[in-house]
Amino acid sequence: MNEVCFKNIDKDQCWSLTTYEASGGYSVWRKILKGEYTPEQIINELKTSGLRGRGGAGFPTGLKWSFMPRNAEGQKYIVCNSDEGEPGTCKDRDILRFNPHAVIEGMAIGSFVMDATVGYNYIRGEFIEPFDRFEGALKEAYETGLLGKNINGSEVSFDLYAHLGAGAYICGEETALLESIEGKKGQPRFKPPFPANVGLFGKPTTINNTESFASVPDIMAHGGQWFADLGVENSGGTKLFSVSGHVANPANFEVSMGMPFKDLLELAGGMRHGAKLKAVIPGGSSTPVLTAEVAMNMTMDYDGIDKAGSMLGAGSVIVMDDSTCMVEALTRLAHFYYDESCGQCTPCREGTGWLYRVLKRIMDGKGKAEDIDLLMGVQEKIMGNTICALGDAAAMPVESFLRNFRDEFEYYIEHGKSMVKG
Amino acid sequence: MLEIEIDGQLVNAEPGEMVIAVTDREGISVPRFCYHKKLSISASCRMCLVDVEGAPKPQPACSTPVADGMKIHTQNDKAKASQKAVMEFLLINHPLDCPICDQGGECELQDVAVDYGSDVSRFSEGKRIIAPSDIGPLIQTDMTRCIHCTRCVRFGSEIAGIMEMGGTGRGEDLKIEPFLKEGITSELSGNMIDVCPVGALTSKPFRYELRSWQMNSINSIARHDLVGSNLYAQTYKGNVKRLASGDNDAVNETWISDRDRFSYEGLTHDNRLLAPQIKVAGQWKEVEWDVALDFAVKGLKNNILNSRNVQKLGGLASATATTEELHLLQKLLREMGCENLDYRLNIKDLDNAIHLQSNIKLADLEHIDQAIVIGSNIRLEQPMINHRLRKAQLAGAGITTLNVKEFDFNYKTNDIIVAPNEIANTLAGVLRVLVEKSAEEVPAYLLAVTPCAQAIDIASSLLNSDKTVLILGEHVVNNAQAASIANLITEIAKLSNSLTLNLTVTANALGAQRVNFVPNSTGMNVNEMLAAEMRAFVLLDVYPEYDFHHLDEALNTLLNNDVFVISLNGFKNDLVAQYSDVMLPMAAMYETSGTHVNINHEMQSFSAAVGAPGESKPAWKILKVLADLLELPGFHYENSTQVLSEVAHQMTPVHEYDTAINLDKSTVEVETIWTHSPYHTDALLRHATSLRASKIGQINTASINAATAKSLSLSDSDTYLGVPVDITETMADQCVFISSNQATNTGAL
Amino acid sequence: MISDNAKKQIDSWIEKYPEGKQSSAVMEALKIIQKENNNQLTHDSIQAVADYLDMPGIAAAEVATFYENYNHQPVGKHIIRFCHNISCMLNGADDLISHLETKLGVKTGEVTDDGLISVKKVECLGACVGAPMFQIGDQYYENLTIDKIDKIVDGLK
């Protein structure tokens, strides 16, 4: 446990440059500055490591970096997505608070690979403490001569800045995030063109999640194979899981990929007050909810969770015990997507509000028998028809809650009250 | 060239093209709302989702680039399911108030809903309502109907060049609205009505008037400027009810200016002249046409023909007249042996008149690399020409302006502020640099010229650019060195291989030139006529206080009791009534057939969209009958097309003009430049109520800098020549720039 | 409209972005102005920011109304932003919000009579393992209980 991003978490002042360097931090970056790495080497190590995007999509990071036209003329950018906001997810906040230098070094390594001499870390607007930590780390890195132009007299230049959000979940979508850095509304762009070709300020841009960047220095220091071996096939390395909800000790845990869910639950102290597990959302609010039975037989890796019928997402495990009213839980999630829809494309703008209103009506005791089919129909019509993944993210919980806990919805509609709470 | 398959049909496509461009070309119908061929892609309405083989999700046709061998289904179950899903979502919050919606019958949402909508809504929640907002006198908003396609927003930032509409809020609360308290102010704003697919943005003057299917739609041409924008006149029971833009990439693409769009309101203004009138013993009397025409003929005979003093007859016309009308009037006069004719009523000194070619096409303007704009607030004065320049600038062209005042452009310009009496000298400096760079000898008039830094910059920008154009605007028409300025431009153009654009004339002035509506060497020009002892005039749509530069002289001459004045007018005018002996009501724009010659030198013909009101008649008919009654030969026309074909068979004589350049500076202490504000340039516009109420219509300022204001003892609360003073620092010394919606106060100039 | 101090802060953000891309600083500029004006944005303050950054007023207004951190109605000196999303809900956030409302005598969205405090229900603040939680100013308060809330709120001045 706690072998990569969280390896210094128990140390005093774990966020300081001294602590970071004492554990081998910036050794890779210093080698790069001395010309001891080629971009191809780094990409190969990353590919070997099996690191996949930790923001939720799980795209292989090495492959993503290889897509950047590093030899293209002109400015290129590297961007870190620290706009953490999916319900259940709170790992990047802790990485920024407790290991900001790993993010900086990871971004620096990426900047070298992709010849992107300028980087931005987009931190959600409410994360002031993490922002301050990151800014403090940036200051240390600049003062130590690890960032800037022609660093240590080398050919390598890298300037890194933090950008603050202002409260919009959608900016976690990478192209909305780029729009937001450009000082606009966070409305996702249609693709193609992809950011690797037309990104920030119209320039080639690579965007990775905080945890992905923070994993890179150790992957390079210890080798891709070392990282891959920490995990299981198709899911290399360790992963931060934010375990929240009805557990005794909710917290972020960095564990090996492939850990059985029940072991993770154990790490989190088991169910609170010894209650019975009812349901688990394994990867953040947008991933399909699973029943206790399915969850308890699941391993925490991409394939394991996929097999169970959901997604690893950002590793945000929301645990619900049998006191949970699933109608209420889904209504809360539906409200979230309704509130956070950017509004530009039709199915999401109109559909998320529709879903929420029907659910709210059911909660108000005014449900109709046909509402379940209506909800299923509406989510189906949003699914796959939107510019970005928020539409799917809004649809998937509806589908999975209704599929797995239909009886609770039927009961609520019929009796005008919760089956669980009465 | 690529080959793709759409609905089983093999079609060709260009690399980089979007699927929707191919389906549109092939006539395959794909529904859409946000897509507009002249705007950037938004891909947000999702209505054009189609099934692309190999893609797990349906793809929007508007933003999916074609790839060789791509197989697309626009009608299969997957495509239809997505399209229907989007349609259902669009309708849940749409008010479906079609019966009271002005867009009804021409609504894209309504049309598509017929094919893709469902009869029964499953939506039983409350619908979204957006409170009404007032965004100005031209556009009516009903944003509850808005489907958030953002065409109006993109139109603003991409075409109008001023982002006035935006989408505030997010999600379901996304609201399309302007931020400015004064609403929408762009000179091209009405195009938002055309691009809006639903009834969210409709024409305010047209509100609740009619359903679109009740109207006839007639192709026509706008005649307020040199562009001659193509448009549709939509009519009902003999009235123009609305104007909408037409498509012509060589002229106006698919846009029209607000000036072109809303001028029609003037047609039904109370001030129309509706019946022929004759003045008997100083009293006006409405009479039948034959009486009025007899009276006119008698007057001409008594004053001119019987005494054989045809040199005491003059013909003056407004440049807004049609080519046919101008041709018939000059023919009528010349057949009588009269050579006194002119349309250049606004020129102070015709010996100092501007002669400059226009030799660049509108569509080529957007491909230039460098433009020098001299003496023009081109954005407001020539909106559609400015639109092309803006495109050029966005594509990287440099635009340098040489003006007495800094104007608000909707693109990046390099503004040089010069006093009116420094324009010629600055251009002479440019010419001197160019001459020195060429092998030519420096002509005598340039020997004393020392190019200023700006002149050197202009010269090098011309030499360093491939496609360059020199544009001369209306502010210099009465400059003390107007002719020299024009001649300098011609010389600069020669040496820098530039094209030129003469915007000092407008409306159908090129038509007037085409029919030679100027005197030959034996005749008198307008100013000479006004100074001579005349006995009769035929005036074609002249409004003295707006049209004559020398108003006092004009009134002096015309009001003389010995002068018999025949006036053809579309609108009543007190001064006209005072000096005329006969007033013949003529058809205004859209009420007559005719031809407009635009800046591309294209003869654009149009038919009458509606009949003329009351007893008024098309001027070409009035002039023809007048000629017949005068027993002049060659007026056997049955329609205006025959007049035009006569014009087409005639050569325009080449006039020799003085090409001398005189750099002697004017010694006038404070130069005043008087211009009509953009919505007051012709009689129809001056009667268009909504335009007059708009922000541009309200422009009425005498701009002056603080130093000059002080020297004239003027403050912000004063008026100058009756126009409110605006003290601004981005203004040359010792001059006043007036843009006024009032009558020209030339008496004081 | 924009104080020298605010200008200085805005300028330091502008420096982070390429030349000519000063509108990237709009989100922070709006926050800075908001802070100086009773935690609230007005039409004029948005226009002032837009003018300062050389962008259309409507573009700044789009940003000001899109993001949740801006207030367009009067708010308290302290805004308690209470998360009511799923992890917090599972941990009793709703009851705590009710408690807070009763304690302060306001509903969410309202301001206390003395103008000191307003309460707002917000979506996930990204501290789910510390649920239930709220944010006041720059500070997160996690693992809230009724006692903890009382203490925090009583300490607000």
Tab-separated table of N, CA and C in Angstrom, chain A residues 167-169 185 187 190-192 338-354 357-358 361 368 371 373-374 377-379 381-389 392, chain B residues 18 41-47 49 57-60 63-65 81-82 84-86 88-90 92-93 121-126 128 146-148 166-174:
chain	number	residue	atom	x	y	z
A	167	GLY	N	-15.879	26.539	-10.361
A	167	GLY	CA	-17.089	25.813	-10.025
A	167	GLY	C	-17.877	25.344	-11.222
A	168	ALA	N	-17.377	24.306	-11.883
A	168	ALA	CA	-18.115	23.674	-12.975
A	168	ALA	C	-17.526	22.283	-13.188
A	169	TYR	N	-18.330	21.291	-12.842
A	169	TYR	CA	-17.905	19.886	-12.993
A	169	TYR	C	-17.470	19.592	-14.425
A	185	LYS	N	-16.632	29.901	-21.172
A	185	LYS	CA	-17.472	28.920	-20.500
A	185	LYS	C	-16.867	27.541	-20.741
A	187	GLN	N	-17.469	24.725	-22.063
A	187	GLN	CA	-18.272	23.891	-22.947
A	187	GLN	C	-17.361	22.980	-23.737
A	190	PHE	N	-16.345	19.756	-29.857
A	190	PHE	CA	-16.584	18.504	-30.582
A	190	PHE	C	-15.259	17.997	-31.135
A	191	LYS	N	-15.191	16.698	-31.320
A	191	LYS	CA	-13.963	16.094	-31.790
A	191	LYS	C	-14.262	15.185	-32.975
A	192	PRO	N	-13.444	15.055	-34.012
A	192	PRO	CA	-12.202	15.791	-34.182
A	192	PRO	C	-12.478	17.284	-34.438
A	338	TYR	N	-28.063	17.317	-13.808
A	338	TYR	CA	-28.965	18.398	-14.236
A	338	TYR	C	-28.316	19.753	-13.935
A	339	ASP	N	-27.721	19.847	-12.762
A	339	ASP	CA	-27.100	21.096	-12.338
A	339	ASP	C	-25.805	21.383	-13.102
A	340	GLU	N	-25.112	20.342	-13.460
A	340	GLU	CA	-23.775	20.517	-14.041
A	340	GLU	C	-23.743	20.451	-15.564
A	341	SER	N	-24.839	20.124	-16.207
A	341	SER	CA	-24.872	20.113	-17.667
A	341	SER	C	-24.489	21.496	-18.184
A	342	CYS	N	-23.621	21.528	-19.158
A	342	CYS	CA	-23.192	22.838	-19.647
A	342	CYS	C	-24.291	23.497	-20.469
A	343	GLY	N	-25.152	22.701	-21.060
A	343	GLY	CA	-26.298	23.255	-21.760
A	343	GLY	C	-26.126	23.415	-23.252
A	344	GLN	N	-24.936	23.148	-23.770
A	344	GLN	CA	-24.790	23.441	-25.197
A	344	GLN	C	-25.493	22.414	-26.078
A	345	CYS	N	-25.442	21.143	-25.733
A	345	CYS	CA	-26.087	20.221	-26.673
A	345	CYS	C	-27.413	19.703	-26.148
A	346	THR	N	-28.301	19.505	-27.084
A	346	THR	CA	-29.715	19.319	-26.786
A	346	THR	C	-30.025	18.152	-25.834
A	347	PRO	N	-29.537	16.946	-26.124
A	347	PRO	CA	-29.995	15.822	-25.296
A	347	PRO	C	-29.662	16.003	-23.821
A	348	CYS	N	-28.485	16.534	-23.549
A	348	CYS	CA	-28.056	16.696	-22.174
A	348	CYS	C	-28.771	17.876	-21.525
A	349	ARG	N	-28.830	19.010	-22.242
A	349	ARG	CA	-29.478	20.206	-21.692
A	349	ARG	C	-30.923	19.905	-21.309
A	350	GLU	N	-31.633	19.255	-22.223
A	350	GLU	CA	-33.054	19.024	-21.988
A	350	GLU	C	-33.285	17.724	-21.213
A	351	GLY	N	-32.459	16.732	-21.481
A	351	GLY	CA	-32.697	15.401	-20.915
A	351	GLY	C	-32.368	15.300	-19.431
A	352	THR	N	-31.286	15.969	-18.996
A	352	THR	CA	-30.914	15.832	-17.590
A	352	THR	C	-31.985	16.457	-16.684
A	353	GLY	N	-32.562	17.545	-17.141
A	353	GLY	CA	-33.620	18.187	-16.364
A	353	GLY	C	-34.876	17.320	-16.329
A	354	TRP	N	-35.122	16.686	-17.445
A	354	TRP	CA	-36.297	15.812	-17.538
A	354	TRP	C	-36.152	14.647	-16.550
A	357	ARG	N	-36.542	15.849	-12.983
A	357	ARG	CA	-37.902	16.246	-12.620
A	357	ARG	C	-38.823	15.045	-12.401
A	358	VAL	N	-38.643	14.035	-13.240
A	358	VAL	CA	-39.471	12.832	-13.067
A	358	VAL	C	-39.136	12.181	-11.728
A	361	ARG	N	-40.477	14.121	-8.875
A	361	ARG	CA	-41.921	13.928	-8.785
A	361	ARG	C	-42.249	12.613	-8.069
A	368	LYS	N	-45.862	8.087	-11.485
A	368	LYS	CA	-46.859	7.366	-12.270
A	368	LYS	C	-46.246	6.052	-12.725
A	371	ASP	N	-43.646	5.982	-15.341
A	371	ASP	CA	-42.431	6.779	-15.158
A	371	ASP	C	-41.146	5.960	-15.299
A	373	ASP	N	-40.601	3.385	-17.295
A	373	ASP	CA	-40.316	3.263	-18.731
A	373	ASP	C	-39.866	4.602	-19.306
A	374	LEU	N	-40.472	5.669	-18.815
A	374	LEU	CA	-40.120	7.000	-19.300
A	374	LEU	C	-38.655	7.307	-18.963
A	377	GLY	N	-36.467	5.340	-21.124
A	377	GLY	CA	-36.500	5.867	-22.487
A	377	GLY	C	-35.663	7.132	-22.604
A	378	VAL	N	-35.792	8.018	-21.627
A	378	VAL	CA	-35.065	9.290	-21.707
A	378	VAL	C	-33.559	9.045	-21.596
A	379	GLN	N	-33.146	8.208	-20.661
A	379	GLN	CA	-31.699	7.974	-20.524
A	379	GLN	C	-31.136	7.336	-21.788
A	381	LYS	N	-32.152	7.867	-24.745
A	381	LYS	CA	-32.072	8.877	-25.800
A	381	LYS	C	-30.945	9.872	-25.574
A	382	ILE	N	-30.502	9.989	-24.338
A	382	ILE	CA	-29.341	10.855	-24.086
A	382	ILE	C	-28.070	10.110	-24.481
A	383	MET	N	-28.052	8.853	-24.093
A	383	MET	CA	-26.866	7.995	-24.252
A	383	MET	C	-26.340	8.005	-25.690
A	384	GLY	N	-25.092	8.393	-25.820
A	384	GLY	CA	-24.427	8.298	-27.120
A	384	GLY	C	-24.742	9.434	-28.072
A	385	ASN	N	-25.636	10.326	-27.692
A	385	ASN	CA	-26.048	11.374	-28.626
A	385	ASN	C	-25.467	12.747	-28.315
A	386	THR	N	-24.593	12.824	-27.324
A	386	THR	CA	-24.119	14.138	-26.891
A	386	THR	C	-22.679	14.394	-27.341
A	387	ILE	N	-22.253	15.653	-27.203
A	387	ILE	CA	-20.900	16.020	-27.608
A	387	ILE	C	-19.877	15.354	-26.697
A	388	CYS	N	-20.150	15.386	-25.398
A	388	CYS	CA	-19.158	14.850	-24.469
A	388	CYS	C	-19.769	13.738	-23.641
A	389	ALA	N	-18.991	13.233	-22.707
A	389	ALA	CA	-19.415	12.070	-21.937
A	389	ALA	C	-20.375	12.418	-20.808
A	392	ASP	N	-23.677	10.608	-21.256
A	392	ASP	CA	-23.609	9.200	-20.867
A	392	ASP	C	-23.531	9.071	-19.351
B	18	MET	N	-17.028	18.301	-44.609
B	18	MET	CA	-17.870	17.641	-43.627
B	18	MET	C	-18.982	16.872	-44.362
B	41	ILE	N	-18.710	25.757	-37.167
B	41	ILE	CA	-19.469	24.571	-36.758
B	41	ILE	C	-19.635	24.574	-35.243
B	42	SER	N	-20.808	24.212	-34.804
B	42	SER	CA	-21.063	24.150	-33.369
B	42	SER	C	-21.329	22.709	-32.928
B	43	ALA	N	-21.982	21.972	-33.794
B	43	ALA	CA	-22.268	20.546	-33.543
B	43	ALA	C	-23.049	20.333	-32.258
B	44	SER	N	-23.809	21.337	-31.843
B	44	SER	CA	-24.440	21.242	-30.542
B	44	SER	C	-25.920	20.856	-30.579
B	45	CYS	N	-26.601	21.076	-31.693
B	45	CYS	CA	-28.029	20.750	-31.656
B	45	CYS	C	-28.239	19.246	-31.754
B	46	ARG	N	-27.303	18.551	-32.358
B	46	ARG	CA	-27.283	17.082	-32.499
B	46	ARG	C	-28.383	16.571	-33.419
B	47	MET	N	-29.037	17.465	-34.139
B	47	MET	CA	-30.134	17.025	-34.989
B	47	MET	C	-29.620	16.264	-36.201
B	49	LEU	N	-27.412	13.986	-36.484
B	49	LEU	CA	-26.718	12.728	-36.198
B	49	LEU	C	-27.039	11.696	-37.282
B	57	LYS	N	-20.976	5.254	-31.883
B	57	LYS	CA	-22.045	6.223	-31.624
B	57	LYS	C	-22.438	6.913	-32.921
B	58	PRO	N	-23.654	7.427	-32.990
B	58	PRO	CA	-24.017	8.223	-34.169
B	58	PRO	C	-23.160	9.489	-34.226
B	59	GLN	N	-22.877	9.933	-35.412
B	59	GLN	CA	-21.971	11.079	-35.584
B	59	GLN	C	-22.726	12.262	-36.193
B	60	PRO	N	-22.415	13.473	-35.740
B	60	PRO	CA	-23.067	14.637	-36.356
B	60	PRO	C	-22.507	14.886	-37.755
B	63	SER	N	-20.063	17.912	-38.353
B	63	SER	CA	-18.694	18.012	-37.851
B	63	SER	C	-17.909	16.726	-38.068
B	64	THR	N	-18.407	15.865	-38.918
B	64	THR	CA	-17.672	14.634	-39.215
B	64	THR	C	-17.008	14.772	-40.574
B	65	PRO	N	-15.677	14.850	-40.580
B	65	PRO	CA	-15.005	14.976	-41.876
B	65	PRO	C	-15.105	13.669	-42.665
B	81	ALA	N	-33.325	6.972	-34.975
B	81	ALA	CA	-33.581	6.948	-33.528
B	81	ALA	C	-32.923	8.158	-32.868
B	82	SER	N	-31.698	8.445	-33.281
B	82	SER	CA	-31.004	9.592	-32.689
B	82	SER	C	-31.686	10.895	-33.064
B	84	LYS	N	-34.760	11.388	-33.931
B	84	LYS	CA	-36.052	11.515	-33.236
B	84	LYS	C	-35.860	11.836	-31.765
B	85	ALA	N	-34.813	11.253	-31.185
B	85	ALA	CA	-34.536	11.533	-29.773
B	85	ALA	C	-34.254	13.016	-29.592
B	86	VAL	N	-33.408	13.561	-30.462
B	86	VAL	CA	-33.061	14.978	-30.352
B	86	VAL	C	-34.304	15.838	-30.549
B	88	GLU	N	-37.353	15.088	-29.892
B	88	GLU	CA	-38.205	15.045	-28.696
B	88	GLU	C	-37.654	15.987	-27.618
B	89	PHE	N	-36.336	15.964	-27.446
B	89	PHE	CA	-35.725	16.837	-26.443
B	89	PHE	C	-35.933	18.318	-26.792
B	90	LEU	N	-35.823	18.627	-28.088
B	90	LEU	CA	-35.981	20.034	-28.478
B	90	LEU	C	-37.398	20.530	-28.210
B	92	ILE	N	-39.539	19.416	-25.818
B	92	ILE	CA	-40.136	19.367	-24.477
B	92	ILE	C	-40.256	20.751	-23.849
B	93	ASN	N	-39.263	21.589	-24.086
B	93	ASN	CA	-39.340	22.922	-23.485
B	93	ASN	C	-39.736	24.002	-24.479
B	121	SER	N	-46.689	14.206	-26.647
B	121	SER	CA	-45.507	14.453	-25.829
B	121	SER	C	-45.574	13.600	-24.572
B	122	ARG	N	-44.427	13.032	-24.216
B	122	ARG	CA	-44.371	12.273	-22.968
B	122	ARG	C	-43.928	13.165	-21.821
B	123	PHE	N	-43.713	14.435	-22.139
B	123	PHE	CA	-43.190	15.355	-21.143
B	123	PHE	C	-44.353	15.976	-20.375
B	124	SER	N	-44.439	15.681	-19.107
B	124	SER	CA	-45.576	16.227	-18.358
B	124	SER	C	-45.115	17.176	-17.257
B	125	GLU	N	-43.855	17.593	-17.308
B	125	GLU	CA	-43.358	18.529	-16.300
B	125	GLU	C	-43.621	19.956	-16.810
B	126	GLY	N	-43.336	20.933	-15.970
B	126	GLY	CA	-43.552	22.320	-16.381
B	126	GLY	C	-42.530	22.750	-17.425
B	128	ARG	N	-40.118	25.416	-19.579
B	128	ARG	CA	-39.266	26.571	-19.290
B	128	ARG	C	-39.881	27.841	-19.894
B	146	CYS	N	-36.498	29.733	-27.974
B	146	CYS	CA	-35.109	29.506	-28.404
B	146	CYS	C	-34.714	28.047	-28.235
B	147	ILE	N	-34.036	27.495	-29.230
B	147	ILE	CA	-33.548	26.122	-29.121
B	147	ILE	C	-32.027	26.089	-28.964
B	148	HIS	N	-31.440	27.222	-28.625
B	148	HIS	CA	-30.023	27.294	-28.261
B	148	HIS	C	-29.086	26.809	-29.351
B	166	GLY	N	-24.961	36.333	-26.455
B	166	GLY	CA	-24.160	35.281	-25.849
B	166	GLY	C	-25.080	34.324	-25.130
B	167	GLY	N	-24.504	33.248	-24.627
B	167	GLY	CA	-25.286	32.285	-23.867
B	167	GLY	C	-24.900	32.383	-22.404
B	168	THR	N	-25.782	32.933	-21.597
B	168	THR	CA	-25.463	33.028	-20.179
B	168	THR	C	-26.099	31.853	-19.442
B	169	GLY	N	-25.604	31.636	-18.232
B	169	GLY	CA	-26.107	30.518	-17.450
B	169	GLY	C	-25.616	29.212	-18.023
B	170	ARG	N	-26.105	28.129	-17.471
B	170	ARG	CA	-25.677	26.841	-18.015
B	170	ARG	C	-26.802	25.833	-17.911
B	171	GLY	N	-26.565	24.693	-18.549
B	171	GLY	CA	-27.554	23.631	-18.528
B	171	GLY	C	-28.879	24.126	-19.073
B	172	GLU	N	-29.928	23.667	-18.415
B	172	GLU	CA	-31.263	24.046	-18.814
B	172	GLU	C	-31.490	25.555	-18.764
B	173	ASP	N	-30.692	26.247	-17.941
B	173	ASP	CA	-30.865	27.691	-17.777
B	173	ASP	C	-30.081	28.505	-18.797
B	174	LEU	N	-29.404	27.828	-19.679
B	174	LEU	CA	-28.668	28.541	-20.728
B	174	LEU	C	-29.642	29.479	-21.443
